Short mmCIF file of C-alpha atoms in Angstrom, two decimals:
data_model
loop_
_atom_site.label_atom_id
_atom_site.label_comp_id
_atom_site.label_asym_id
_atom_site.label_seq_id
_atom_site.Cartn_x
_atom_site.Cartn_y
_atom_site.Cartn_z
CA UNK A 986 -6.40 -48.18 12.56
CA UNK A 987 -4.41 -49.46 9.61
CA UNK A 988 -5.20 -46.40 7.48
CA UNK A 989 -4.24 -44.04 10.30
CA UNK A 990 -0.75 -45.45 10.61
CA UNK A 991 0.04 -44.76 6.96
CA UNK A 992 0.16 -41.02 7.67
CA UNK A 993 2.84 -41.33 10.31
CA UNK A 994 6.23 -39.84 9.35
CA UNK A 995 8.92 -42.30 8.35
CA UNK A 996 11.65 -42.42 11.00
CA UNK A 997 15.18 -42.90 9.77
CA UNK A 998 17.15 -45.69 11.47
CA UNK A 999 19.71 -44.41 13.97
CA UNK A 1000 23.02 -44.54 11.99
CA UNK A 1001 21.59 -43.45 8.63
CA UNK A 1002 22.12 -39.86 7.62
CA UNK A 1003 19.77 -38.12 5.25
CA UNK A 1004 21.72 -37.00 2.19
CA UNK A 1005 21.15 -33.33 1.44
CA UNK A 1006 20.13 -32.59 -2.11
CA UNK A 1007 22.45 -30.22 -3.91
CA UNK A 1008 21.14 -27.59 -6.25
CA UNK A 1009 23.38 -28.29 -9.20
CA UNK A 1010 25.61 -31.34 -8.73
CA UNK A 1011 28.34 -32.50 -11.11
CA UNK A 1012 28.95 -30.94 -14.57
CA UNK A 1013 27.74 -34.13 -16.25
CA UNK A 1014 24.48 -33.92 -14.35
CA UNK A 1015 24.10 -30.27 -15.34
CA UNK A 1016 24.57 -31.14 -19.03
CA UNK A 1017 21.98 -33.92 -18.78
CA UNK A 1018 19.51 -31.53 -17.16
CA UNK A 1019 20.09 -28.92 -19.86
CA UNK A 1020 19.46 -31.49 -22.60
CA UNK A 1021 16.28 -32.57 -20.89
CA UNK A 1022 15.00 -29.10 -19.99
CA UNK A 1023 16.20 -27.01 -22.96
CA UNK A 1024 12.62 -26.08 -24.05
CA UNK A 1025 12.07 -24.46 -20.65
CA UNK A 1026 15.31 -22.50 -20.93
CA UNK A 1027 14.31 -21.45 -24.44
CA UNK A 1028 11.14 -19.89 -23.04
CA UNK A 1029 13.32 -17.66 -20.85
CA UNK A 1030 15.22 -16.17 -23.80
CA UNK A 1031 12.68 -13.37 -24.64
CA UNK A 1032 12.52 -12.25 -21.00
CA UNK A 1033 16.32 -12.39 -20.80
CA UNK A 1034 16.67 -10.19 -23.89
CA UNK A 1035 14.11 -7.67 -22.62
CA UNK A 1036 15.93 -7.52 -19.27
CA UNK A 1037 19.24 -6.86 -21.03
CA UNK A 1038 17.76 -4.08 -23.15
CA UNK A 1039 15.67 -2.25 -20.55
CA UNK A 1040 17.48 -3.04 -17.28
CA UNK A 1041 21.17 -3.52 -18.03
CA UNK A 1042 21.50 -1.45 -21.22
CA UNK A 1043 20.59 1.88 -19.54
CA UNK A 1044 23.24 1.25 -16.87
CA UNK A 1045 25.74 2.72 -19.34
CA UNK A 1046 24.33 6.07 -18.29
CA UNK A 1047 25.81 5.61 -14.80
CA UNK A 1048 29.02 7.22 -16.09
CA UNK A 1049 27.07 10.49 -15.94
CA UNK A 1050 27.66 10.47 -12.16
CA UNK A 1051 31.39 10.89 -12.82
CA UNK A 1052 31.10 13.56 -15.52
CA UNK A 1053 30.22 17.22 -15.84
CA UNK A 1054 27.40 16.07 -18.07
CA UNK A 1055 26.20 18.31 -20.86
CA UNK A 1056 23.11 17.02 -22.73
CA UNK A 1057 24.28 18.76 -25.91
CA UNK A 1058 27.68 17.05 -25.76
CA UNK A 1059 26.40 13.52 -24.94
CA UNK A 1060 28.22 10.99 -22.78
CA UNK A 1061 31.24 10.69 -25.06
CA UNK A 1062 32.14 14.38 -25.08
CA UNK A 1063 31.24 15.41 -21.51
CA UNK A 1064 34.32 16.11 -19.36
CA UNK A 1065 35.29 13.55 -16.74
CA UNK A 1066 35.30 14.91 -13.16
CA UNK A 1067 35.71 11.72 -11.12
CA UNK A 1068 34.15 11.93 -7.65
CA UNK A 1069 33.59 15.69 -7.76
CA UNK A 1070 29.80 15.29 -7.98
CA UNK A 1071 29.83 13.13 -4.84
CA UNK A 1072 32.04 15.63 -2.99
CA UNK A 1073 29.71 18.48 -3.90
CA UNK A 1074 26.72 16.38 -2.88
CA UNK A 1075 27.99 15.59 0.61
CA UNK A 1076 28.93 19.23 1.13
CA UNK A 1077 25.28 20.25 0.84
CA UNK A 1078 23.45 20.49 4.20
CA UNK A 1079 20.13 19.99 2.41
CA UNK A 1080 21.23 16.55 1.19
CA UNK A 1081 22.69 15.50 4.55
CA UNK A 1082 19.35 16.42 6.10
CA UNK A 1083 17.45 14.09 3.80
CA UNK A 1084 19.30 10.97 5.06
CA UNK A 1085 17.88 10.89 8.64
CA UNK A 1086 14.50 12.02 7.30
CA UNK A 1087 14.44 9.11 4.86
CA UNK A 1088 15.56 6.56 7.44
CA UNK A 1089 13.05 7.75 10.06
CA UNK A 1090 10.07 7.77 7.71
CA UNK A 1091 10.88 4.49 5.93
CA UNK A 1092 11.76 2.47 9.06
CA UNK A 1093 8.68 3.77 10.88
CA UNK A 1094 6.54 2.75 7.92
CA UNK A 1095 8.04 -0.75 7.85
CA UNK A 1096 7.58 -1.33 11.60
CA UNK A 1097 4.07 0.10 11.88
CA UNK A 1098 2.92 -1.50 8.63
CA UNK A 1099 4.07 -4.91 9.86
CA UNK A 1100 2.39 -4.49 13.25
CA UNK A 1101 -0.86 -3.23 11.72
CA UNK A 1102 -0.98 -6.10 9.22
CA UNK A 1103 -0.35 -8.73 11.92
CA UNK A 1104 -2.87 -7.30 14.39
CA UNK A 1105 -5.62 -6.88 11.79
CA UNK A 1106 -5.06 -10.36 10.36
CA UNK A 1107 -5.37 -11.83 13.87
CA UNK A 1108 -8.60 -9.89 14.44
CA UNK A 1109 -9.98 -10.80 11.02
CA UNK A 1110 -9.26 -14.47 11.62
CA UNK A 1111 -11.60 -14.41 14.61
CA UNK A 1112 -14.56 -13.22 12.51
CA UNK A 1113 -16.74 -16.27 11.95
CA UNK A 1114 -19.33 -14.75 9.58
CA UNK A 1115 -17.90 -15.33 6.11
CA UNK A 1116 -19.61 -12.31 4.53
CA UNK A 1117 -18.34 -9.89 7.19
CA UNK A 1118 -14.86 -11.34 6.93
CA UNK A 1119 -14.70 -10.80 3.16
CA UNK A 1120 -16.28 -7.36 3.50
CA UNK A 1121 -13.73 -6.01 6.00
CA UNK A 1122 -10.85 -7.58 4.10
CA UNK A 1123 -11.98 -5.89 0.89
CA UNK A 1124 -12.44 -2.52 2.61
CA UNK A 1125 -8.86 -2.42 3.91
CA UNK A 1126 -7.45 -3.89 0.69
CA UNK A 1127 -8.94 -1.35 -1.75
CA UNK A 1128 -6.77 1.69 -0.76
CA UNK A 1129 -3.66 -0.22 -1.84
CA UNK A 1130 -4.75 0.16 -5.48
CA UNK A 1131 -5.51 3.90 -5.31
CA UNK A 1132 -2.79 6.18 -6.64
CA UNK A 1133 -1.21 8.72 -4.33
CA UNK A 1134 -2.00 11.39 -6.91
CA UNK A 1135 -5.69 10.85 -6.12
CA UNK A 1136 -5.25 10.29 -2.40
CA UNK A 1137 -3.09 13.41 -2.08
CA UNK A 1138 -5.95 15.56 -3.31
CA UNK A 1139 -8.34 13.87 -0.90
CA UNK A 1140 -5.94 14.29 2.03
CA UNK A 1141 -5.30 17.96 1.25
CA UNK A 1142 -9.04 18.55 1.45
CA UNK A 1143 -9.61 16.49 4.60
CA UNK A 1144 -6.53 17.72 6.50
CA UNK A 1145 -6.77 21.41 5.59
CA UNK A 1146 -7.10 23.97 8.37
CA UNK A 1147 -10.84 24.19 7.66
CA UNK A 1148 -11.16 20.56 6.57
CA UNK A 1149 -13.36 17.83 8.00
CA UNK A 1150 -10.68 16.46 10.35
CA UNK A 1151 -9.91 19.82 11.94
CA UNK A 1152 -13.59 20.65 12.23
CA UNK A 1153 -14.06 17.40 14.13
CA UNK A 1154 -11.10 18.18 16.43
CA UNK A 1155 -12.51 21.66 17.15
CA UNK A 1156 -15.94 20.17 17.94
CA UNK A 1157 -14.24 18.04 20.61
CA UNK A 1158 -12.65 21.12 22.15
CA UNK A 1159 -9.20 20.79 20.58
CA UNK A 1160 -7.09 23.16 18.50
CA UNK A 1161 -6.49 23.10 14.79
CA UNK A 1162 -3.67 20.80 13.68
CA UNK A 1163 -1.43 21.73 10.73
CA UNK A 1164 -1.03 18.19 9.41
CA UNK A 1165 0.70 19.22 6.17
CA UNK A 1166 2.50 22.41 7.17
CA UNK A 1167 3.88 21.71 10.66
CA UNK A 1168 7.42 20.20 10.34
CA UNK A 1169 6.98 18.18 13.54
CA UNK A 1170 3.66 16.65 12.46
CA UNK A 1171 4.20 16.19 8.71
CA UNK A 1172 6.41 13.04 8.93
CA UNK A 1173 3.85 11.30 11.14
CA UNK A 1174 1.10 12.29 8.73
CA UNK A 1175 3.06 10.58 5.95
CA UNK A 1176 3.74 7.51 8.07
CA UNK A 1177 0.20 6.86 9.30
CA UNK A 1178 -1.44 7.66 5.98
CA UNK A 1179 0.87 5.19 4.22
CA UNK A 1180 0.15 2.55 6.88
CA UNK A 1181 -3.58 3.08 6.35
CA UNK A 1182 -3.14 2.73 2.60
CA UNK A 1183 -0.91 -0.35 2.55
CA UNK A 1184 -1.50 -2.54 5.60
CA UNK A 1185 -4.37 -4.34 3.89
CA UNK A 1186 -1.98 -5.85 1.35
CA UNK A 1187 0.18 -7.34 4.11
CA UNK A 1188 -2.94 -8.66 5.80
CA UNK A 1189 -3.53 -11.00 2.86
CA UNK A 1190 -0.15 -12.69 3.39
CA UNK A 1191 -0.49 -13.06 7.16
CA UNK A 1192 -4.12 -14.20 6.97
CA UNK A 1193 -3.15 -16.92 4.49
CA UNK A 1194 -0.48 -18.06 6.95
CA UNK A 1195 -2.96 -18.19 9.82
CA UNK A 1196 -5.55 -20.16 7.86
CA UNK A 1197 -2.91 -22.75 6.93
CA UNK A 1198 -2.32 -23.66 10.60
CA UNK A 1199 -3.67 -27.10 11.52
CA UNK A 1200 -6.98 -26.65 13.47
CA UNK A 1201 -6.16 -29.71 15.57
CA UNK A 1202 -3.45 -27.70 17.32
CA UNK A 1203 -6.07 -25.23 18.55
CA UNK A 1204 -8.40 -28.05 19.54
CA UNK A 1205 -5.65 -29.56 21.69
CA UNK A 1206 -5.03 -26.17 23.28
CA UNK A 1207 -8.73 -25.76 24.09
CA UNK A 1208 -8.77 -29.20 25.74
CA UNK A 1209 -5.81 -28.11 27.86
CA UNK A 1210 -7.77 -25.03 28.95
CA UNK A 1211 -5.94 -22.39 26.89
CA UNK A 1212 -7.77 -19.10 26.46
CA UNK A 1213 -8.10 -17.36 23.11
CA UNK A 1214 -5.28 -14.96 23.97
CA UNK A 1215 -3.05 -17.87 25.03
CA UNK A 1216 -3.79 -19.65 21.73
CA UNK A 1217 -2.75 -16.57 19.77
CA UNK A 1218 0.37 -16.00 21.88
CA UNK A 1219 1.56 -19.61 22.05
CA UNK A 1220 0.37 -21.04 18.72
CA UNK A 1221 -0.53 -18.46 16.10
CA UNK A 1222 2.31 -15.97 16.55
CA UNK A 1223 5.11 -18.60 16.80
CA UNK A 1224 3.86 -20.34 13.66
CA UNK A 1225 3.64 -16.97 11.90
CA UNK A 1226 7.21 -16.18 12.97
CA UNK A 1227 9.03 -17.31 9.79
CA UNK A 1228 6.68 -15.31 7.54
CA UNK A 1229 6.94 -12.24 9.78
CA UNK A 1230 10.73 -12.41 9.72
CA UNK A 1231 10.72 -12.98 5.96
CA UNK A 1232 8.45 -10.02 5.20
CA UNK A 1233 10.34 -7.72 7.56
CA UNK A 1234 13.78 -8.62 6.23
CA UNK A 1235 12.70 -8.27 2.60
CA UNK A 1236 11.18 -4.87 3.41
CA UNK A 1237 14.55 -3.69 4.71
CA UNK A 1238 15.79 -3.63 1.13
CA UNK A 1239 13.49 -0.64 0.59
CA UNK A 1240 14.69 1.27 3.65
CA UNK A 1241 15.85 4.17 1.43
CA UNK A 1242 12.50 4.29 -0.35
CA UNK A 1243 10.35 6.43 1.92
CA UNK A 1244 7.63 6.94 -0.69
CA UNK A 1245 8.43 9.53 -3.33
CA UNK A 1246 4.96 9.66 -4.91
CA UNK A 1247 3.28 10.21 -1.54
CA UNK A 1248 5.62 12.87 -0.19
CA UNK A 1249 6.10 14.74 -3.48
CA UNK A 1250 2.35 15.23 -3.81
CA UNK A 1251 1.91 16.41 -0.21
CA UNK A 1252 5.03 18.25 0.92
CA UNK A 1253 6.01 21.92 0.56
CA UNK A 1254 9.13 24.03 1.28
CA UNK A 1255 7.74 24.69 4.77
CA UNK A 1256 8.35 21.06 5.80
CA UNK A 1257 11.65 20.44 3.99
CA UNK A 1258 13.47 20.23 7.33
CA UNK A 1259 11.66 17.00 8.31
CA UNK A 1260 9.78 15.89 5.21
CA UNK A 1261 12.38 16.14 2.45
CA UNK A 1262 13.74 12.68 1.54
CA UNK A 1263 16.46 11.44 -0.82
CA UNK A 1264 14.07 10.82 -3.72
CA UNK A 1265 12.43 14.25 -3.58
CA UNK A 1266 15.85 15.93 -3.30
CA UNK A 1267 17.03 13.89 -6.27
CA UNK A 1268 14.02 15.04 -8.29
CA UNK A 1269 14.52 18.72 -7.47
CA UNK A 1270 18.28 18.70 -8.11
CA UNK A 1271 18.36 16.38 -11.12
CA UNK A 1272 15.25 17.29 -13.10
CA UNK A 1273 13.97 20.62 -11.86
CA UNK A 1274 17.45 22.05 -11.23
CA UNK A 1275 19.05 20.62 -14.37
CA UNK A 1276 22.04 19.12 -12.50
CA UNK A 1277 21.71 15.75 -14.18
CA UNK A 1278 25.16 14.50 -13.13
CA UNK A 1279 24.55 15.24 -9.45
CA UNK A 1280 21.13 13.65 -9.68
CA UNK A 1281 22.70 10.54 -11.15
CA UNK A 1282 25.26 10.53 -8.32
CA UNK A 1283 22.41 10.54 -5.79
CA UNK A 1284 20.64 7.74 -7.64
CA UNK A 1285 23.80 5.65 -7.92
CA UNK A 1286 24.59 6.01 -4.23
CA UNK A 1287 21.02 5.11 -3.31
CA UNK A 1288 21.06 2.05 -5.59
CA UNK A 1289 24.34 0.77 -4.15
CA UNK A 1290 23.12 1.11 -0.56
CA UNK A 1291 19.80 -0.53 -1.47
CA UNK A 1292 21.61 -3.43 -3.12
CA UNK A 1293 23.74 -3.97 -0.01
CA UNK A 1294 20.69 -3.84 2.26
CA UNK A 1295 18.77 -6.21 0.01
CA UNK A 1296 21.67 -8.68 0.00
CA UNK A 1297 21.88 -8.56 3.79
CA UNK A 1298 18.10 -8.94 4.03
CA UNK A 1299 18.14 -12.04 1.83
CA UNK A 1300 21.01 -13.46 3.91
CA UNK A 1301 19.13 -12.99 7.17
CA UNK A 1302 15.92 -14.29 5.59
CA UNK A 1303 17.79 -17.46 4.64
CA UNK A 1304 19.37 -17.86 8.09
CA UNK A 1305 16.21 -17.12 10.08
CA UNK A 1306 13.29 -18.11 7.83
CA UNK A 1307 15.09 -20.51 5.45
CA UNK A 1308 14.06 -18.35 2.47
CA UNK A 1309 16.33 -18.28 -0.57
CA UNK A 1310 16.04 -17.27 -4.19
CA UNK A 1311 18.28 -20.00 -5.63
#
């Protein structure tokens, strides 16, 4: 009995307030910490220099978005046009069309990917045979590491009009489905194929959260007569809540990233009306079309919006899931 009481939490007396620890403290304390931890800060210097060179140095090229850039004249001699590139950009119906396409595809991917990862992790947690559990987890995890360049070729073969999938649909009495050429079907083909490819990675995070739950909570629920569904609904999902909120809010920072490598390898002019996204439009205008300044304007606008969304996501992650970077 004596050893059991040592694990009980220490209760603070009623009038005593727990002092919150501050991150930094007074300047004197900061100086003392720097003197004590300077070898650790010294280890960060190479990474800091590399970040300056390869991440912040190229940002000088952002002035291209405000110029009539000529590669032969360089940045210094290209004429300054101000916001003209942005005005031209928003006057193009093709670009305006890519905004709802991008939002629809990316948000659908985030929602369905989260649901698929949660559901599969709950199902996988109920598998009691260790070998089967590892086997199924590996099977769904492998596609995450396969490039879309390879998968695109596989999908074009499987989803062709005379491919295996359509042959199977016809054998069941259905009609052929133009997965990659029908504008109304193409976005959903991109969404579900990306969910299939990536939900296994999210399963790892959620499964680790489930396995960290104290088994005694489930044992108490069984004693109280709770069914397996009630245990999942009342114990597992609420305890997974902070991680679910954290993963969802962090994913919102990529809401303008609908998957360039996937869509570029699978789309065609036939499905531009519903399948063209900001990244593919940027590639066609900036690189294939040679309008480097307009392409930079698209990239700059996308980066600014992504930064704002990421900041808001981190704010909500801190307020809801108590997650913070610093």
